[in-house]
mmCIF file of C-alpha atoms in Angstrom:
data_model
loop_
_atom_site.group_PDB
_atom_site.id
_atom_site.type_symbol
_atom_site.label_atom_id
_atom_site.label_comp_id
_atom_site.label_asym_id
_atom_site.label_seq_id
_atom_site.Cartn_x
_atom_site.Cartn_y
_atom_site.Cartn_z
ATOM 1 C CA UNK A 5 97.870 93.382 110.045
ATOM 2 C CA UNK A 6 100.937 91.693 108.439
ATOM 3 C CA UNK A 7 102.296 93.459 105.578
ATOM 4 C CA UNK A 8 105.054 92.148 103.180
ATOM 5 C CA UNK A 9 106.985 94.456 100.903
ATOM 6 C CA UNK A 10 109.513 93.500 98.058
ATOM 7 C CA UNK A 11 112.195 95.482 96.566
ATOM 8 C CA UNK A 12 112.926 96.027 93.776
ATOM 9 C CA UNK A 13 109.644 95.490 91.905
ATOM 10 C CA UNK A 14 111.592 94.481 88.711
ATOM 11 C CA UNK A 15 115.243 93.629 88.018
ATOM 12 C CA UNK A 16 117.184 92.956 84.956
ATOM 13 C CA UNK A 17 120.758 91.508 85.059
ATOM 14 C CA UNK A 18 123.102 90.046 82.611
ATOM 15 C CA UNK A 19 123.630 86.118 82.730
ATOM 16 C CA UNK A 20 126.273 85.127 85.143
ATOM 17 C CA UNK A 21 125.547 87.838 87.694
ATOM 18 C CA UNK A 22 124.956 87.177 91.237
ATOM 19 C CA UNK A 23 121.906 88.931 92.643
ATOM 20 C CA UNK A 24 119.836 89.754 95.727
ATOM 21 C CA UNK A 25 116.175 90.207 96.210
ATOM 22 C CA UNK A 26 114.725 91.710 99.281
ATOM 23 C CA UNK A 27 111.768 91.238 101.284
ATOM 24 C CA UNK A 28 110.542 93.048 104.479
ATOM 25 C CA UNK A 29 107.696 92.447 106.872
ATOM 26 C CA UNK A 30 105.995 94.269 109.490
ATOM 27 C CA UNK A 31 105.050 91.730 112.399
ATOM 28 C CA UNK A 32 108.008 89.582 113.554
ATOM 29 C CA UNK A 33 105.448 87.000 115.122
ATOM 30 C CA UNK A 34 105.830 84.554 112.200
ATOM 31 C CA UNK A 35 106.009 80.695 111.857
ATOM 32 C CA UNK A 36 108.084 80.769 108.792
ATOM 33 C CA UNK A 37 108.969 82.749 105.633
ATOM 34 C CA UNK A 38 108.755 81.267 102.133
ATOM 35 C CA UNK A 39 110.110 82.032 98.807
ATOM 36 C CA UNK A 40 108.121 81.189 95.762
ATOM 37 C CA UNK A 41 108.820 81.270 91.959
ATOM 38 C CA UNK A 42 105.951 82.065 89.409
ATOM 39 C CA UNK A 43 106.413 81.736 85.870
ATOM 40 C CA UNK A 44 104.121 83.642 83.506
ATOM 41 C CA UNK A 45 100.686 82.053 83.368
ATOM 42 C CA UNK A 46 101.509 79.331 85.850
ATOM 43 C CA UNK A 47 101.152 78.536 89.441
ATOM 44 C CA UNK A 48 103.623 79.211 92.325
ATOM 45 C CA UNK A 49 106.583 76.742 93.149
ATOM 46 C CA UNK A 50 108.021 76.785 96.544
ATOM 47 C CA UNK A 51 111.744 77.371 96.381
ATOM 48 C CA UNK A 52 112.838 77.676 100.145
ATOM 49 C CA UNK A 53 111.096 77.952 103.673
ATOM 50 C CA UNK A 54 113.016 79.302 106.441
ATOM 51 C CA UNK A 55 111.645 78.245 110.002
ATOM 52 C CA UNK A 56 111.283 81.477 112.323
ATOM 53 C CA UNK A 57 114.087 79.800 114.546
ATOM 54 C CA UNK A 58 116.485 79.434 111.385
ATOM 55 C CA UNK A 59 118.655 82.053 109.868
ATOM 56 C CA UNK A 60 119.087 80.801 106.429
ATOM 57 C CA UNK A 61 118.428 77.973 104.060
ATOM 58 C CA UNK A 62 120.223 76.849 100.954
ATOM 59 C CA UNK A 63 119.042 75.060 97.760
ATOM 60 C CA UNK A 64 121.488 74.787 95.016
ATOM 61 C CA UNK A 65 122.254 78.348 93.777
ATOM 62 C CA UNK A 66 119.615 79.845 96.064
ATOM 63 C CA UNK A 67 120.357 80.868 99.509
ATOM 64 C CA UNK A 68 117.791 82.630 101.626
ATOM 65 C CA UNK A 69 118.385 84.419 105.073
ATOM 66 C CA UNK A 70 116.010 85.653 107.773
ATOM 67 C CA UNK A 71 116.424 88.347 110.229
ATOM 68 C CA UNK A 72 113.279 87.938 112.191
ATOM 69 C CA UNK A 73 114.004 90.812 114.567
ATOM 70 C CA UNK A 74 114.476 93.435 111.927
ATOM 71 C CA UNK A 75 111.652 91.938 109.685
ATOM 72 C CA UNK A 76 114.044 91.322 106.935
ATOM 73 C CA UNK A 77 114.905 88.555 104.353
ATOM 74 C CA UNK A 78 116.994 88.268 101.291
ATOM 75 C CA UNK A 79 117.134 85.732 98.452
ATOM 76 C CA UNK A 80 120.519 85.403 97.035
ATOM 77 C CA UNK A 81 120.890 83.752 93.427
ATOM 78 C CA UNK A 82 124.295 82.897 92.490
ATOM 79 C CA UNK A 83 125.519 82.710 88.836
ATOM 80 C CA UNK A 84 122.227 83.841 87.342
ATOM 81 C CA UNK A 85 120.861 82.013 84.241
ATOM 82 C CA UNK A 86 118.206 82.997 81.639
ATOM 83 C CA UNK A 87 115.922 80.078 83.023
ATOM 84 C CA UNK A 88 115.930 81.963 86.379
ATOM 85 C CA UNK A 89 113.623 84.625 84.662
ATOM 86 C CA UNK A 90 110.503 84.435 86.611
ATOM 87 C CA UNK A 91 108.547 86.552 89.327
ATOM 88 C CA UNK A 92 109.856 85.660 92.879
ATOM 89 C CA UNK A 93 107.350 86.033 95.759
ATOM 90 C CA UNK A 94 108.053 86.300 99.254
ATOM 91 C CA UNK A 95 105.380 85.247 101.906
ATOM 92 C CA UNK A 96 105.261 85.016 105.676
ATOM 93 C CA UNK A 97 103.190 82.677 107.864
ATOM 94 C CA UNK A 98 101.683 84.149 110.860
ATOM 95 C CA UNK A 99 97.843 83.094 111.078
ATOM 96 C CA UNK A 100 97.753 82.808 107.468
ATOM 97 C CA UNK A 101 100.337 83.165 104.552
ATOM 98 C CA UNK A 102 100.686 86.771 103.486
ATOM 99 C CA UNK A 103 102.476 87.536 100.176
ATOM 100 C CA UNK A 104 104.554 90.427 98.912
ATOM 101 C CA UNK A 105 103.772 91.806 95.336
ATOM 102 C CA UNK A 106 106.993 90.011 93.847
ATOM 103 C CA UNK A 107 110.063 90.924 92.214
ATOM 104 C CA UNK A 108 109.959 90.344 88.332
ATOM 105 C CA UNK A 109 113.458 89.165 87.563
ATOM 106 C CA UNK A 110 114.758 89.079 83.848
ATOM 107 C CA UNK A 111 118.403 87.562 83.315
ATOM 108 C CA UNK A 112 119.510 88.608 79.813
ATOM 109 C CA UNK A 113 121.616 86.067 77.878
ATOM 110 C CA UNK K 2 99.996 64.100 86.634
ATOM 111 C CA UNK K 3 99.828 67.325 88.710
ATOM 112 C CA UNK K 4 99.354 67.078 92.351
ATOM 113 C CA UNK K 5 96.776 70.033 92.340
ATOM 114 C CA UNK K 6 94.500 70.570 89.382
ATOM 115 C CA UNK K 7 92.211 73.334 88.760
ATOM 116 C CA UNK K 8 89.210 73.515 86.188
ATOM 117 C CA UNK K 9 88.612 75.375 84.136
ATOM 118 C CA UNK K 10 91.863 76.935 83.181
ATOM 119 C CA UNK K 11 90.187 79.742 81.464
ATOM 120 C CA UNK K 12 86.753 81.091 81.731
ATOM 121 C CA UNK K 13 84.902 84.309 80.222
ATOM 122 C CA UNK K 14 81.665 84.966 81.496
ATOM 123 C CA UNK K 15 79.207 87.974 81.736
ATOM 124 C CA UNK K 16 78.130 90.073 84.793
ATOM 125 C CA UNK K 17 75.524 88.370 86.956
ATOM 126 C CA UNK K 18 76.290 84.845 85.912
ATOM 127 C CA UNK K 19 77.079 82.098 88.662
ATOM 128 C CA UNK K 20 80.585 80.598 88.347
ATOM 129 C CA UNK K 21 82.081 77.647 89.890
ATOM 130 C CA UNK K 22 85.808 77.068 89.953
ATOM 131 C CA UNK K 23 86.924 73.578 91.055
ATOM 132 C CA UNK K 24 90.083 72.474 92.676
ATOM 133 C CA UNK K 25 91.360 68.714 93.183
ATOM 134 C CA UNK K 26 94.329 67.338 95.000
ATOM 135 C CA UNK K 27 96.109 64.041 95.144
ATOM 136 C CA UNK K 28 98.630 64.986 97.892
ATOM 137 C CA UNK K 29 96.358 63.809 100.669
ATOM 138 C CA UNK K 30 96.466 67.196 102.491
ATOM 139 C CA UNK K 31 93.844 68.285 104.886
ATOM 140 C CA UNK K 32 94.268 71.959 104.310
ATOM 141 C CA UNK K 33 93.085 73.774 101.046
ATOM 142 C CA UNK K 34 93.184 77.471 100.183
ATOM 143 C CA UNK K 35 91.611 79.822 97.571
ATOM 144 C CA UNK K 36 93.502 83.055 96.510
ATOM 145 C CA UNK K 37 93.237 85.546 93.951
ATOM 146 C CA UNK K 38 95.987 87.349 92.197
ATOM 147 C CA UNK K 39 95.562 90.811 90.718
ATOM 148 C CA UNK K 40 98.226 92.981 89.099
ATOM 149 C CA UNK K 41 99.790 95.362 91.545
ATOM 150 C CA UNK K 42 98.076 93.660 94.494
ATOM 151 C CA UNK K 43 99.612 90.315 94.869
ATOM 152 C CA UNK K 44 97.907 87.166 96.055
ATOM 153 C CA UNK K 45 95.025 87.474 98.633
ATOM 154 C CA UNK K 46 93.264 84.890 100.448
ATOM 155 C CA UNK K 47 89.676 84.402 99.877
ATOM 156 C CA UNK K 48 88.774 81.336 101.715
ATOM 157 C CA UNK K 49 90.529 78.264 103.498
ATOM 158 C CA UNK K 50 89.601 75.020 105.016
ATOM 159 C CA UNK K 51 91.615 73.046 107.334
ATOM 160 C CA UNK K 52 89.430 69.940 107.045
ATOM 161 C CA UNK K 53 86.084 68.848 105.337
ATOM 162 C CA UNK K 54 84.045 70.171 108.307
ATOM 163 C CA UNK K 55 86.155 73.441 108.866
ATOM 164 C CA UNK K 56 85.793 76.516 106.450
ATOM 165 C CA UNK K 57 87.038 79.891 107.158
ATOM 166 C CA UNK K 58 86.723 83.414 105.342
ATOM 167 C CA UNK K 59 90.083 85.036 104.238
ATOM 168 C CA UNK K 60 90.847 88.633 103.628
ATOM 169 C CA UNK K 61 88.434 89.135 100.699
ATOM 170 C CA UNK K 62 85.670 86.589 101.046
ATOM 171 C CA UNK K 63 82.732 88.976 100.058
ATOM 172 C CA UNK K 64 81.014 87.950 96.827
ATOM 173 C CA UNK K 65 82.478 84.365 97.026
ATOM 174 C CA UNK K 66 81.316 81.023 98.624
ATOM 175 C CA UNK K 67 83.064 77.753 98.856
ATOM 176 C CA UNK K 68 82.286 74.128 99.113
ATOM 177 C CA UNK K 69 84.632 71.257 100.736
ATOM 178 C CA UNK K 70 83.015 68.416 99.056
ATOM 179 C CA UNK K 71 85.730 65.853 100.183
ATOM 180 C CA UNK K 72 89.251 65.990 101.607
ATOM 181 C CA UNK K 73 90.538 66.256 97.881
ATOM 182 C CA UNK K 74 88.008 68.648 96.458
ATOM 183 C CA UNK K 75 87.486 72.408 97.250
ATOM 184 C CA UNK K 76 85.180 74.532 95.168
ATOM 185 C CA UNK K 77 84.899 78.418 94.796
ATOM 186 C CA UNK K 78 81.698 79.804 93.716
ATOM 187 C CA UNK K 79 80.832 83.387 92.428
ATOM 188 C CA UNK K 80 77.180 83.679 93.000
ATOM 189 C CA UNK K 81 76.829 86.832 90.638
ATOM 190 C CA UNK K 82 79.888 87.474 89.077
ATOM 191 C CA UNK K 83 81.017 91.163 88.693
ATOM 192 C CA UNK K 84 83.803 92.840 86.511
ATOM 193 C CA UNK K 85 86.137 93.468 89.494
ATOM 194 C CA UNK K 86 86.148 89.781 90.141
ATOM 195 C CA UNK K 87 88.309 89.501 86.975
ATOM 196 C CA UNK K 88 91.616 87.926 88.257
ATOM 197 C CA UNK K 89 93.703 84.902 88.275
ATOM 198 C CA UNK K 90 92.542 82.293 90.915
ATOM 199 C CA UNK K 91 94.735 79.917 92.644
ATOM 200 C CA UNK K 92 93.938 76.901 94.777
ATOM 201 C CA UNK K 93 96.524 75.590 97.157
ATOM 202 C CA UNK K 94 96.989 72.841 99.649
ATOM 203 C CA UNK K 95 99.137 72.054 102.781
ATOM 204 C CA UNK K 96 99.654 69.272 105.182
ATOM 205 C CA UNK K 97 99.315 71.366 108.306
ATOM 206 C CA UNK K 98 101.204 69.146 110.342
ATOM 207 C CA UNK K 99 103.496 71.662 112.085
ATOM 208 C CA UNK K 100 103.220 75.505 111.500
ATOM 209 C CA UNK K 101 106.913 76.228 111.298
ATOM 210 C CA UNK K 102 107.420 73.944 108.289
ATOM 211 C CA UNK K 103 103.940 74.131 106.498
ATOM 212 C CA UNK K 104 104.412 75.142 102.959
ATOM 213 C CA UNK K 105 101.707 75.510 100.343
ATOM 214 C CA UNK K 106 101.490 73.616 96.802
ATOM 215 C CA UNK K 107 99.559 75.701 94.238
ATOM 216 C CA UNK K 108 97.493 74.626 91.365
ATOM 217 C CA UNK K 109 98.165 76.153 87.926
ATOM 218 C CA UNK K 110 95.422 78.768 88.287
ATOM 219 C CA UNK K 111 92.161 79.849 86.547
ATOM 220 C CA UNK K 112 92.106 82.939 84.568
ATOM 221 C CA UNK K 113 88.734 84.245 84.919
ATOM 222 C CA UNK K 114 87.242 87.359 82.930
ATOM 223 C CA UNK K 115 83.992 88.851 83.779
ATOM 224 C CA UNK K 116 82.532 91.180 81.030
#
């Protein structure tokens, strides 16, 4: 059974800092890995999708990497802003989408 | 208008009541999903449907049933609600064209409280 772990569970940083969120998964037989953002009381928004054959994807200030063989992914956020405050969820697609429990990010002005 | 809508957005009910949560999508996607989210447990898959005639159980289907009335509509029912079904419920859709690039689009969620 696929298991997805995210570390840390919560993170607080001052505005402007660069930061890294970590995700690990137990079964490397995946189709893709996805990062989502969830704002309080709202649904999930897809941020980045990395196919199993890819090493990284970038979107604006976000960069996600994938090391399938070691079962790890990182989400790098550059020059953090208060609007980045949210919970970030990592999910891997194998026979279904399996989610981690998320990292709650707070960016302090 | 939102691509994936859920009704109701909030519901408080009593133990033993039958509850239906509805999901509609305008994305034209064949695949639809129901998840529940609990603090400390993350999102877990309840049921999924790859087309109108295809319904599959997810990780935690006990106590739930679903109906795929049309490509655009997927309903989740709790036949006899119990307090541990109190959670945030999400509907999602995906195109399902290619597994490696198939991302899911989520509705805003339904907060269900069972007293």
